[in-house]
Short mmCIF file of C-alpha atoms in Angstrom, two decimals:
data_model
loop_
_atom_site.label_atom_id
_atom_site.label_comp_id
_atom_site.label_asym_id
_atom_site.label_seq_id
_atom_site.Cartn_x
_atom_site.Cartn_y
_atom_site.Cartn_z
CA UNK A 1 87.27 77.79 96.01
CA UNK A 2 83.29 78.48 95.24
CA UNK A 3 81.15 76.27 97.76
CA UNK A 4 78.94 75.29 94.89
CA UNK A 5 76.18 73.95 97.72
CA UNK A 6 76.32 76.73 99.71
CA UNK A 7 73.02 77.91 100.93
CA UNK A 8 73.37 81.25 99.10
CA UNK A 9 72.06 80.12 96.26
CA UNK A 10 72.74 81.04 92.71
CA UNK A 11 74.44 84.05 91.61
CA UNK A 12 71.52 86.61 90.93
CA UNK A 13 69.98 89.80 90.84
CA UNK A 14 69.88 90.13 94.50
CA UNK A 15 73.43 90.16 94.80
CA UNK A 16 73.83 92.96 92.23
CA UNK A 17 71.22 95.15 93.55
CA UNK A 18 73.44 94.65 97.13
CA UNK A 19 76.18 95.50 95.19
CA UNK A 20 74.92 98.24 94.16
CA UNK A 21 73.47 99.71 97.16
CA UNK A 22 77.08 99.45 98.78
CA UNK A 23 78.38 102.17 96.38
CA UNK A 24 74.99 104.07 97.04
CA UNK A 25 76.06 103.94 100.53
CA UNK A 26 79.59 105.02 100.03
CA UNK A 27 79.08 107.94 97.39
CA UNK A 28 76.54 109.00 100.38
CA UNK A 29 79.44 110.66 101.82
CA UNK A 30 82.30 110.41 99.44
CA UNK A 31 80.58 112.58 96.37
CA UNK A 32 79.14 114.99 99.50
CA UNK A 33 82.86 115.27 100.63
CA UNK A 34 84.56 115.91 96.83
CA UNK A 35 81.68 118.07 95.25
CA UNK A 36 80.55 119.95 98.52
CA UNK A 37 83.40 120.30 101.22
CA UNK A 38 85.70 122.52 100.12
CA UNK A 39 83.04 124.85 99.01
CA UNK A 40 81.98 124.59 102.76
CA UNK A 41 84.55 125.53 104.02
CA UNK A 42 85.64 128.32 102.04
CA UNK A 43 82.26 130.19 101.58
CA UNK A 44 80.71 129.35 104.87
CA UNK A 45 83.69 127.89 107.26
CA UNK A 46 85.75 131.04 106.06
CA UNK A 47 88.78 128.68 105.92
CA UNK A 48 91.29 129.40 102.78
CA UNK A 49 90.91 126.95 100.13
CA UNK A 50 94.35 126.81 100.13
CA UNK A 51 94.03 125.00 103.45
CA UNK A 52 91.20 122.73 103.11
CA UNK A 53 93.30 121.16 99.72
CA UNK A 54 96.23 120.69 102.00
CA UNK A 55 94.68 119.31 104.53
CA UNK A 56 92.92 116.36 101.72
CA UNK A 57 96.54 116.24 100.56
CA UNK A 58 97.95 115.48 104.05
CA UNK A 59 95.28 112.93 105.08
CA UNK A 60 96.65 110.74 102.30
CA UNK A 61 99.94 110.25 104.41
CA UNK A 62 97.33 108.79 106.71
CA UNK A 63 95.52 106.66 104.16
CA UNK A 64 99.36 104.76 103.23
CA UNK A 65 98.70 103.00 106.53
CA UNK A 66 95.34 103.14 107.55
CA UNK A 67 93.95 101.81 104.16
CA UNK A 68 97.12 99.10 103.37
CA UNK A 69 96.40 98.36 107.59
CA UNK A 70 92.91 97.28 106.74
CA UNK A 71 93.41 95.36 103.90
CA UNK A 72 95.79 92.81 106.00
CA UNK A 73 93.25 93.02 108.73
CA UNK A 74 90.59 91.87 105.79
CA UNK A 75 93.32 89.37 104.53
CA UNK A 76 93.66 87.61 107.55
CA UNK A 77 90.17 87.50 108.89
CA UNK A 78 88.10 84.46 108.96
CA UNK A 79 85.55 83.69 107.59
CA UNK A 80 82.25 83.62 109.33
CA UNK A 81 78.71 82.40 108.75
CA UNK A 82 77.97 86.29 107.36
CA UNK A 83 81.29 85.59 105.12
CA UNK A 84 84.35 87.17 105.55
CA UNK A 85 84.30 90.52 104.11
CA UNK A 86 80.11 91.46 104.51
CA UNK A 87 80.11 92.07 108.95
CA UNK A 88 82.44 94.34 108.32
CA UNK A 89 80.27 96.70 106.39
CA UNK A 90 77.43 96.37 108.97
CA UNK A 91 80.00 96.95 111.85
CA UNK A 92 81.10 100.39 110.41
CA UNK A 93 78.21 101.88 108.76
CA UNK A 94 77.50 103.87 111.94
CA UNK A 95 80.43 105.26 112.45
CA UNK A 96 80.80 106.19 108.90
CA UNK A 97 77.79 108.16 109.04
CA UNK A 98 78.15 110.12 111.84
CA UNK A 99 81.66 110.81 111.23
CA UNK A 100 80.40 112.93 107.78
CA UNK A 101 77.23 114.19 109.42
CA UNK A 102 79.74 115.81 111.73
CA UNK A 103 82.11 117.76 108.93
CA UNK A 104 79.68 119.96 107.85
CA UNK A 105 78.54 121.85 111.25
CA UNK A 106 77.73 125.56 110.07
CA UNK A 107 76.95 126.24 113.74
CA UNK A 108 80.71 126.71 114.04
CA UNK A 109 80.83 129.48 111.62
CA UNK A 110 81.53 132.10 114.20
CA UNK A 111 84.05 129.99 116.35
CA UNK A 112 87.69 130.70 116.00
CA UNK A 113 89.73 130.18 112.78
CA UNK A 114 91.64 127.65 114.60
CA UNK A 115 89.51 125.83 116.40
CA UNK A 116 87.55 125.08 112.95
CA UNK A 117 90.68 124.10 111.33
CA UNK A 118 90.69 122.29 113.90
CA UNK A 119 87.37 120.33 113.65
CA UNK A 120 87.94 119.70 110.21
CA UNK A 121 90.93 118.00 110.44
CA UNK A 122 89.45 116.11 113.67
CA UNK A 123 86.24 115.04 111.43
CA UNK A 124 88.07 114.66 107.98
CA UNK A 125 90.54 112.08 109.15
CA UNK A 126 87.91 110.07 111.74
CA UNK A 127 85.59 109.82 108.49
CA UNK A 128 87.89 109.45 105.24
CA UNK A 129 91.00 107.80 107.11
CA UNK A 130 89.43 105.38 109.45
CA UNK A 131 86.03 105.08 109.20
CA UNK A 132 85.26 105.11 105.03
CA UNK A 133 88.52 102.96 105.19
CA UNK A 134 87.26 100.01 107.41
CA UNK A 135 84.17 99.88 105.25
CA UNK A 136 85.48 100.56 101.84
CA UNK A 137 88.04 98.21 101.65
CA UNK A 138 86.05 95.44 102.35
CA UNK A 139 83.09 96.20 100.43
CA UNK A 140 85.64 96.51 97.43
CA UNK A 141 87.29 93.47 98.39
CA UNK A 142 83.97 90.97 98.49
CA UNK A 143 83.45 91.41 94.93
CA UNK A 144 85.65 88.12 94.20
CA UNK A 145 83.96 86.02 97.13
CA UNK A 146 80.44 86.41 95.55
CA UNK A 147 81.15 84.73 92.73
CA UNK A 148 84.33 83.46 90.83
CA UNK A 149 82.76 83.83 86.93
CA UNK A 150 84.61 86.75 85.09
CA UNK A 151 81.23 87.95 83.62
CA UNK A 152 79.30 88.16 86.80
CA UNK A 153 82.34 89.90 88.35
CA UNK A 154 81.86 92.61 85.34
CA UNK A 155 78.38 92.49 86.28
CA UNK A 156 78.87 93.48 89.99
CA UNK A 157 81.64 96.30 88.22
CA UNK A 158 78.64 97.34 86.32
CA UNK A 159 76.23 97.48 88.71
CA UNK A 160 78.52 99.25 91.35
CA UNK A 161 78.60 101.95 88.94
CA UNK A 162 74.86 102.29 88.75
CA UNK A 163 74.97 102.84 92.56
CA UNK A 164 77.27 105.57 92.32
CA UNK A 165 75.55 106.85 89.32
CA UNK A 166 72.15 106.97 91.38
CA UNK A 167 74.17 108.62 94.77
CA UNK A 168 75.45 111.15 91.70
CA UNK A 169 72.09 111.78 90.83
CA UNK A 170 70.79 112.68 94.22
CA UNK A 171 73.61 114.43 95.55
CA UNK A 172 74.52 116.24 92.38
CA UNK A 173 70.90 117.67 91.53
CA UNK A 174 69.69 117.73 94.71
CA UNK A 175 71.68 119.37 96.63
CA UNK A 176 72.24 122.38 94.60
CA UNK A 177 68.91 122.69 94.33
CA UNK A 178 68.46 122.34 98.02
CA UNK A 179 71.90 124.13 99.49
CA UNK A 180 71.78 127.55 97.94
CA UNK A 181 70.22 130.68 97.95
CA UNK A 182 70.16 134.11 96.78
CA UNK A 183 71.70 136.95 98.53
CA UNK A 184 72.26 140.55 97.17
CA UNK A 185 71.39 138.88 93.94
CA UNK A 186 74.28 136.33 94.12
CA UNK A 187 73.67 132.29 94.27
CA UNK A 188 75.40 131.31 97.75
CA UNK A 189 75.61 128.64 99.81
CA UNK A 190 73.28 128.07 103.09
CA UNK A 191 75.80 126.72 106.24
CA UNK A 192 72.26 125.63 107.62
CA UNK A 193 70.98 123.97 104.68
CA UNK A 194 74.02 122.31 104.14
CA UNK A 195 74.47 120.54 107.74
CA UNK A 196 70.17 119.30 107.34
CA UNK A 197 71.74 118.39 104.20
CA UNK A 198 74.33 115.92 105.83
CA UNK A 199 72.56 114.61 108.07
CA UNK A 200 69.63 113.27 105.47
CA UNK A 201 72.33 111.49 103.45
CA UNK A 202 74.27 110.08 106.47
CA UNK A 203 71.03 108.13 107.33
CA UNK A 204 70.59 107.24 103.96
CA UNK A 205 74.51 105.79 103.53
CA UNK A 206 73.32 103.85 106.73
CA UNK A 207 69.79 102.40 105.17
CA UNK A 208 71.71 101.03 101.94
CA UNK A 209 75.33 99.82 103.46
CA UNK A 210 72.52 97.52 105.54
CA UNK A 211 70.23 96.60 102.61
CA UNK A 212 73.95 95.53 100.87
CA UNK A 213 74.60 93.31 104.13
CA UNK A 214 71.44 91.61 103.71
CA UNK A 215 71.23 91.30 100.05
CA UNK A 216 74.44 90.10 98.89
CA UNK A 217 75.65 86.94 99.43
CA UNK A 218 79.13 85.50 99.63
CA UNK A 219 79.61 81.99 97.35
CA UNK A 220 83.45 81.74 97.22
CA UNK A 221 85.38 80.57 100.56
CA UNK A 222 88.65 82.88 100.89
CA UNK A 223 90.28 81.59 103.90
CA UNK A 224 92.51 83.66 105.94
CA UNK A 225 96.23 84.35 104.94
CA UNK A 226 97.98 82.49 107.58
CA UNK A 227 101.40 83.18 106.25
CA UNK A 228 103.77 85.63 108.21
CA UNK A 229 103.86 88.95 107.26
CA UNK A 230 107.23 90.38 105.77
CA UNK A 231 106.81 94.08 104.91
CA UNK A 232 109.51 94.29 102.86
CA UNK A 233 108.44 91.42 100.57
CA UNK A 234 105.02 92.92 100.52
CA UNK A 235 106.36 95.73 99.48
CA UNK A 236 108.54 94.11 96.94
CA UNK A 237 105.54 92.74 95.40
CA UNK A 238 103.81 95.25 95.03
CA UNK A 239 106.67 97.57 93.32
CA UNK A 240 107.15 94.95 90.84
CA UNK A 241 103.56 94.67 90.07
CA UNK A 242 103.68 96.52 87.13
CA UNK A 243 99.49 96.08 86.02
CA UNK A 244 98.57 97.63 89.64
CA UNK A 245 100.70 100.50 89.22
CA UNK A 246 99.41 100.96 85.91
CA UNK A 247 95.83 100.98 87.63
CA UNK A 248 96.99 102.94 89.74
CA UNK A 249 98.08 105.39 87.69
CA UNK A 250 95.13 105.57 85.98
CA UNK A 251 93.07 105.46 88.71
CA UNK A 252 94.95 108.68 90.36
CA UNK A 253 94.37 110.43 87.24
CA UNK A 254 90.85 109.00 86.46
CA UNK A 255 90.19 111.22 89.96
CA UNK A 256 91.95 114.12 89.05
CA UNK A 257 89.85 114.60 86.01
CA UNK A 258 86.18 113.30 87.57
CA UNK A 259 86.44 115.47 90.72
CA UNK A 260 88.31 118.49 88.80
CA UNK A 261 84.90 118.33 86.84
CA UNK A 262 82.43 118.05 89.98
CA UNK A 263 84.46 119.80 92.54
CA UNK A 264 84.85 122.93 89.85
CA UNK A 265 81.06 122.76 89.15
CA UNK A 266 80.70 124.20 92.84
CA UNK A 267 82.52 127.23 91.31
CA UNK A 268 81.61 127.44 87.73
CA UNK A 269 78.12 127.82 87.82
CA UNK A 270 77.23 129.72 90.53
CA UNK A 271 80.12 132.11 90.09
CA UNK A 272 80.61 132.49 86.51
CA UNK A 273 77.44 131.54 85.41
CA UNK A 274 75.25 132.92 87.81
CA UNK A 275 73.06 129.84 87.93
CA UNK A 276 72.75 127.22 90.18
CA UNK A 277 70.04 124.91 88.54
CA UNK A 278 72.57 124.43 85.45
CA UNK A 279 74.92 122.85 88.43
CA UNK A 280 71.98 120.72 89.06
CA UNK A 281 71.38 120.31 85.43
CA UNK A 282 74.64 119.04 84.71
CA UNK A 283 74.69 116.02 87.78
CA UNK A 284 71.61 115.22 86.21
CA UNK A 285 72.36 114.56 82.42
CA UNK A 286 75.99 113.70 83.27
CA UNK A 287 74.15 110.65 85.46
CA UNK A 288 71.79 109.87 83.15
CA UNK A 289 74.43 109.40 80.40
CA UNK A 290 75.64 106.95 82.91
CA UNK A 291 72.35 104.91 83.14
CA UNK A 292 71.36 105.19 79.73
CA UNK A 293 74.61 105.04 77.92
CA UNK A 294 77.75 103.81 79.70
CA UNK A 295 76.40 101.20 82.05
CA UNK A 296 74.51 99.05 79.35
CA UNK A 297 77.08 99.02 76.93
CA UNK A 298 80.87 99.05 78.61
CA UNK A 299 80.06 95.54 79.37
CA UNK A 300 79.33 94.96 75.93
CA UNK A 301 82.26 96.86 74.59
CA UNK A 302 84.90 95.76 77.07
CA UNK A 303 84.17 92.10 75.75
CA UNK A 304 84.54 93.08 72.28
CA UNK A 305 87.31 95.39 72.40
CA UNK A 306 88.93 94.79 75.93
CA UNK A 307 88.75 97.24 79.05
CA UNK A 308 91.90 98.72 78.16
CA UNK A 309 91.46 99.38 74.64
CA UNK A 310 87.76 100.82 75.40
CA UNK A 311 89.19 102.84 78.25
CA UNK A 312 92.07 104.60 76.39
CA UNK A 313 90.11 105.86 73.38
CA UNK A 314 87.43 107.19 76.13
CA UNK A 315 88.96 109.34 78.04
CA UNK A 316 91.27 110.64 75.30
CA UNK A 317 87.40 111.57 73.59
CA UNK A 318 86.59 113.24 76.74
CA UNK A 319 90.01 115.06 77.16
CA UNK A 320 89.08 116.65 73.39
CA UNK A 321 85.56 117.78 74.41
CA UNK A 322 86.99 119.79 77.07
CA UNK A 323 89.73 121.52 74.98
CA UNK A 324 86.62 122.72 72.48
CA UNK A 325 85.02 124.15 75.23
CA UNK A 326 87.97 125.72 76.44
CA UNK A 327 88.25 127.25 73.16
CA UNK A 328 84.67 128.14 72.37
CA UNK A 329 83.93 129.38 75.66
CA UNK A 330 80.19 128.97 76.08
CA UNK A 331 78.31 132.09 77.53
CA UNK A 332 75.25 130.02 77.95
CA UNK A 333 75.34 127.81 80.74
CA UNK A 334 73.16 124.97 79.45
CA UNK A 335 75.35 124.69 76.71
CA UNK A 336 78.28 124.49 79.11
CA UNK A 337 76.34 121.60 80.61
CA UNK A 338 76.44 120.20 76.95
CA UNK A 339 80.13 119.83 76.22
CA UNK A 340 80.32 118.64 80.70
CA UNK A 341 77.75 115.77 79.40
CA UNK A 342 79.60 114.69 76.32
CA UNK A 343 83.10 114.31 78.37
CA UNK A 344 81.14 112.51 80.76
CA UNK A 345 80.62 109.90 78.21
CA UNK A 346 84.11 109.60 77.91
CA UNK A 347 85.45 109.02 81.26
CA UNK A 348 81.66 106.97 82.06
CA UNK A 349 83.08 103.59 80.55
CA UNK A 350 86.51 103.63 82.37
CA UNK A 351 84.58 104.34 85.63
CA UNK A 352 82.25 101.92 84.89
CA UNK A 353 85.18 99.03 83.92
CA UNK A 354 87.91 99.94 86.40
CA UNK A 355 85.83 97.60 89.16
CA UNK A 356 86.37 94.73 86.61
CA UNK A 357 89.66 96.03 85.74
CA UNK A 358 91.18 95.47 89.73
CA UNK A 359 89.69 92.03 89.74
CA UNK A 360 91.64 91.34 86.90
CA UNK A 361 94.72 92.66 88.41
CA UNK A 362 93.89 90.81 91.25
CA UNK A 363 93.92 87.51 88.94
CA UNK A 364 97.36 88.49 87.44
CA UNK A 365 98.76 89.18 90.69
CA UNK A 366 97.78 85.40 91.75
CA UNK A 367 98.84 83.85 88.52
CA UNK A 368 102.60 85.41 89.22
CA UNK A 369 102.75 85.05 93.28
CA UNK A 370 100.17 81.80 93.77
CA UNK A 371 98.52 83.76 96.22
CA UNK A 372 94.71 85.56 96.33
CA UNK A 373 95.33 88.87 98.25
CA UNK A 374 91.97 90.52 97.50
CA UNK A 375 92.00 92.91 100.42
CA UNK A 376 95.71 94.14 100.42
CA UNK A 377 95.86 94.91 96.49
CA UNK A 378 92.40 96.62 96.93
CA UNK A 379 93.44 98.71 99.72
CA UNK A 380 96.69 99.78 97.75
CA UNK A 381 94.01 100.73 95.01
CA UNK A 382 91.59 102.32 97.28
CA UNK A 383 94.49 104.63 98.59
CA UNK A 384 95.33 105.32 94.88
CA UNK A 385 91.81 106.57 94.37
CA UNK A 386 92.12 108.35 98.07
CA UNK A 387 95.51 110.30 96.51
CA UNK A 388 93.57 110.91 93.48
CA UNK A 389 90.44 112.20 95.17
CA UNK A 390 93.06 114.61 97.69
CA UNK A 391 95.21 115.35 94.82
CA UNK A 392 92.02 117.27 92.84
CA UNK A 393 90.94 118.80 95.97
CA UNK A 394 93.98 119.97 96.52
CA UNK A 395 94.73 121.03 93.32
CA UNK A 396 92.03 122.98 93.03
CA UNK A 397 92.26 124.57 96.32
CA UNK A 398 95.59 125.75 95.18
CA UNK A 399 94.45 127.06 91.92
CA UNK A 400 91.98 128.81 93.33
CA UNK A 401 94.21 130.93 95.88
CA UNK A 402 96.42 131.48 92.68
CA UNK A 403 93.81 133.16 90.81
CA UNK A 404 93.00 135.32 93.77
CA UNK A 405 89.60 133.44 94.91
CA UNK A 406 88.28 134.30 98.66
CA UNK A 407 84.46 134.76 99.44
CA UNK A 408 85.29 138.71 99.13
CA UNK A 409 86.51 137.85 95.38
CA UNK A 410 84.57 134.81 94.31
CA UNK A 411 82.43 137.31 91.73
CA UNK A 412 84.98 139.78 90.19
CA UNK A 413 85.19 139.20 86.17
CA UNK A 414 88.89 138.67 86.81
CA UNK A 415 88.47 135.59 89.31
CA UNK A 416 85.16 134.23 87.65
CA UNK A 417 87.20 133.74 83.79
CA UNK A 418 89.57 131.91 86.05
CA UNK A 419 87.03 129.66 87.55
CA UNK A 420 85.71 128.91 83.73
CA UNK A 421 89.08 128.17 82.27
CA UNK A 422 90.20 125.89 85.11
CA UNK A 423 86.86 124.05 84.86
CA UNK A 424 87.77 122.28 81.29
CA UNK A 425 92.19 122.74 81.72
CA UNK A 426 92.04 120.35 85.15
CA UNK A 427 89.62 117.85 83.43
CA UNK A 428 91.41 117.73 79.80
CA UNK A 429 94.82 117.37 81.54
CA UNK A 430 93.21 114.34 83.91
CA UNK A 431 91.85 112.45 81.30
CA UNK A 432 94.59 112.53 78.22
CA UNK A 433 96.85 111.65 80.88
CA UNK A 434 94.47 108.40 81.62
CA UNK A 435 94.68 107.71 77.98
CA UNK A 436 98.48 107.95 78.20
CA UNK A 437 99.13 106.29 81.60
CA UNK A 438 96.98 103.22 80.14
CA UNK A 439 98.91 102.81 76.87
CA UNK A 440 101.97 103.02 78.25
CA UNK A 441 101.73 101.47 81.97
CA UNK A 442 98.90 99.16 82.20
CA UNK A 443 99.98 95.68 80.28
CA UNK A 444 96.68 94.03 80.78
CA UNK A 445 94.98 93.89 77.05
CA UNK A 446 92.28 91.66 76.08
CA UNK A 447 93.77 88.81 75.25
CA UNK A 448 96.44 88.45 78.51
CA UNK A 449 93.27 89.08 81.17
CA UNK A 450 91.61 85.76 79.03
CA UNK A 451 94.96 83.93 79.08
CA UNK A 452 95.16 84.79 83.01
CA UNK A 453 91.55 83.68 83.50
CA UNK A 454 92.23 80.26 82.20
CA UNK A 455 95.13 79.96 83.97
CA UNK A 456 92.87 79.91 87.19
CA UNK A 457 90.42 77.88 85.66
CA UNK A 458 93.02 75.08 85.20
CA UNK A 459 94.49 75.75 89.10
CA UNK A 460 90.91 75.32 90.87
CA UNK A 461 90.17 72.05 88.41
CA UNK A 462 93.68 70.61 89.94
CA UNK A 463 93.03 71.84 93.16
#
C-alpha cells in the first residue's frame, strides 16, 4: 500500500528526472553494446560476425535464469530505509561499468583468434548476463513503488524514454563522430578511439545510476513475497498469462526492428554511403523526433486512444516508410536519414508506452492471481527485450556472412547493395510484425487496463 506520510514527499519532478537518469545510465552501455559491438569486433577484433551474433544469441540461454533469478531475489527482498528496489542500483553500478569498459579492449587486436573469442564471451556475459541484470531488473521493477497513480506511472514511462532518448543522442552522434576515421579514403573504425570511447561512457552510466539513487524516491511499501516458491506453478502462471506474452511478443519484435535500424546504421553509412556524419545525422534527428514529437504526445494519445490502439497503427506506419525506401532506394544519404527519421516516429510511441504498458500487465496479472510480482514479471520482460536485443544482433551477424561481408569485402558494390537492402527489409519485417503480434496477442485495450485499474482501487480501499 502507498505510505501516504512517508517522508518522501509528494510525487514530483525529482522523481522523474531520477527516473530518467536510470535509463541514461543503462543505455550508457546497452545502446554502446547494440549499435557499436559487433562492428568492433568484426572490423577491429577480426572476429566473424557470424560469431559475435551467436555468441548474443547464446547469452540469452543465460539471461532465462540469470534475469528470472533476479527478479525472485528482488521479489523477496525487504524493504529497507533506501526502499526495496533503489540499493540495488547503487550496489551494481560499478560493476556494470567496468564490466562494458572492459568489452571493447582494441589492445587485444593482435592476440590470438581464440583467446579474443575468448574475452568477449568472458566480458559479454559478466556485463549483459549478470551485471546489467542485477541492476536492470530492479530499476525496471521500482517504477510501481514510487507511486501507485496510473498517470504518474505513464509519467515515469515517459520520462524513462527521454533518458534513453538523451543516452541515444550522445552515443548515436557522438560516437560516430568521435570513433572513425579515414583510411585509403574509406570511413573506418579506430580500435583506440573506441576503447577511450568506453571508458568515458562507463563513468558516465556510473554518475547518473547514482544521481537516480538519490533522486528518486520510493512512496509505495511492497513487502517481500514470503510465500514458497513452486517453479512449476510459476511457470504455470506465467504460460497462461496471455497479456505478458503478448508484451512479450511485441517487445521481442519491437527489438528486432529498433536495433536492425541502429545496429545496420554501423554498416549502411559508412559502407554504402561513404559517410559517417549522416550516421551521426540520423541518431540525431531520429532522437530529436523523440523529444520533440513522441515523448510529449504518446501520453496524450495513449489516453485518448489506448496504448494498444496507438501502438499498432505506429509501427505498422513505420513498417511502410521502410518498404518506400526499399523501393526508392535513396542515393543521397541525408535523404536516407529522412525516410530512418520518419519510421522512427513510428516505432517512438510504442517505445515510449511499453514502460506503461508492463505496469499494466503487472496490474492484470494481480487482478487474476491476488498477488503483486513486480520483479519476476519484469525480469521475464527484461529477458524478452534481452532475446530481442540478441535476436537482431544475431540476425544481422548472420545476414551479413550470407551476403559475403568480412573487413576484406565490407566495400565491394556487391556486399554494400546488400548492406542497403537489409537496412529497411530487417526493420519493415520487425515492426509490421509488432503491429500484428499486438492485434492479435496482446488483449489489453483501453477500456480492460481502466476496468483493471479500478479493480485495484476498490482492493486497497478494502484493504
Amino acid at each position: 500500500m502507498e505510505n501516504s506520510n512517508s517522508p518522501a514527499g509528494p510525487f514530483g519532478m525529482k522523481d522523474k528526472l531520477g527516473y530518467m537518469f536510470g535509463d541514461f545510465g543503462n543505455d550508457f552501455t546497452f545502446i554502446l553494446s547494440s549499435s557499436f559491438m559487433l562492428k568492433f569486433y568484426t572490423d577491429i577484433m577480426g572476429i566473424s560476425a557470424g560469431v559475435v551474433g551467436l555468441l548474443m544469441m547464446a547469452a540469452r540461454f543465460v539471461d532465462a535464469v540469470t534475469d528470472v533469478t533476479m527478479g525472485q531475489i528482488v521479489d523477496r527482498s525487504r524493504p529497507t530505509k533506501d526502499g526495496k528496489f533503489k540499493p540495488w542500483i547503487k550496489r551494481m553500478c560499478g560493476p556494470v561499468a567496468i564490466t562494458s569498459f572492459l568489452i571493447y579492449q582494441s589492445g587485444f587486436a593482435n592476440m590470438a583468434y581464440g583467446f579474443k573469442v575468448f574475452w568477449m564471451v568472458i566480458t559479454y556475459i559478466l556485463w549483459g548476463s549478470i551485471f546489467y541484470t542485477s541492476i536492470n531488473i530492479p530499476y525496471g521493477s521500482m517504477a510501481s513503488a514510487i507511486s501507485a497513480d496510473p498517470k504518474d506511472r505513464a509519467e515515469l514511462s515517459t520520462w524513462r524514454t527521454i533518458g534513453a532518448t538523451l543516452a541515444g543522442l550522445v552515443i548515436g552522434v557522438g560516437t560516430p563522430m568521435a570513433a572513425y576515421e579515414v583510411v585509403d579514403g574509406n570511413t573506418v573504425l579506430s580500435g583506440p578511439r573506441m576503447t577511450i570511447i568506453a571508458g568515458v561512457f562507463s563513468l558516465g552510466a556510473i554518475v547518473c545510476y547514482l544521481l537516480c539513487f538519490h533522486l528518486v524516491r520510493e512512496r509505495v511499501v511492497v513487502e517481500a513475497n514470503n510465500r514458497k516458491l513452486e517453479v512449476g506453478n510459476l511457470l504455470k502462471s506465467l504460460v497462461m498469462n496471455r497479456s505478458l506474452l503478448g508484451i512479450i511478443a511485441a517487445a521481442i519484435l519491437l527489438l528486432l526492428g529498433m536495433l536492425g535500424m541502429q545496429g545496420m546504421s554501423g554498416y549502411v553509412y559508412p559502407n554504402y554511403y561513404g559517410s559517417a556524419p549522416a550516421q551521426s545525422a540520423s541518431a540525431l534527428v531520429g532522437n530529436v523526433v523523440m523529444l520533440v514529437i513522441c515523448a510529449p504526445l504518446a501520453s496524450k494519445l495513449s489516453a485518448k486512444f489506448g496504448k494498444k490502439e496507438l501502438s499498432m497503427v505506429s509501427c505498422a506506419f513505420g513498417a511502410g516508410v521502410y518498404l518506400v525506401c526499399l523501393v526508392v532506394n535513396p542515393q543521397n544519404p541525408y535523404v536516407y536519414v529522412g525516410f530512418y527519421s520518419l519510421a522512427y516516429v513510428g516505432l517512438g510511441f510504442f517505445n515510449t508506452v511499453i514502460w506503461a504498458m508492463i505496469t499494466d500487465v503487472i496490474d492484470d496479472a494481480e487482478v487474476r492471481n491476488g498477488v503483486r510480482e513486480d520483479g519476476t514479471i519484469y525480469s521475464v520482460y527484461s529477458f524478452a527485450r534481452k532475446l530481442g536485443q540478441a535476436l537482431s544482433s544475431g540476425l544481422i551477424g548472420a545476414v551479413l556472412s550470407m551476403i559475403g561481408y568480412t573487413p576484406d569485402t565490407a566495400f565491394d558494390p556487391v556486399v554494400t547493395k546488400g548492406i542497403f537492402n537489409l537496412s529497411c527489409i530487417i526493420p519493415a519485417m520487425g515492426l509490421g510484425a509488432v503491429a500484428l503480434a499486438l492485434f492479435f496477442l496482446y488483449p489489453l485495450n483501453k477500456k480492460r487496463v481502466e476496468e483493471n485499474v479500478a479493480i485495484l482501487e476498490r482492493r486497497r480501499r478494502k484493504a
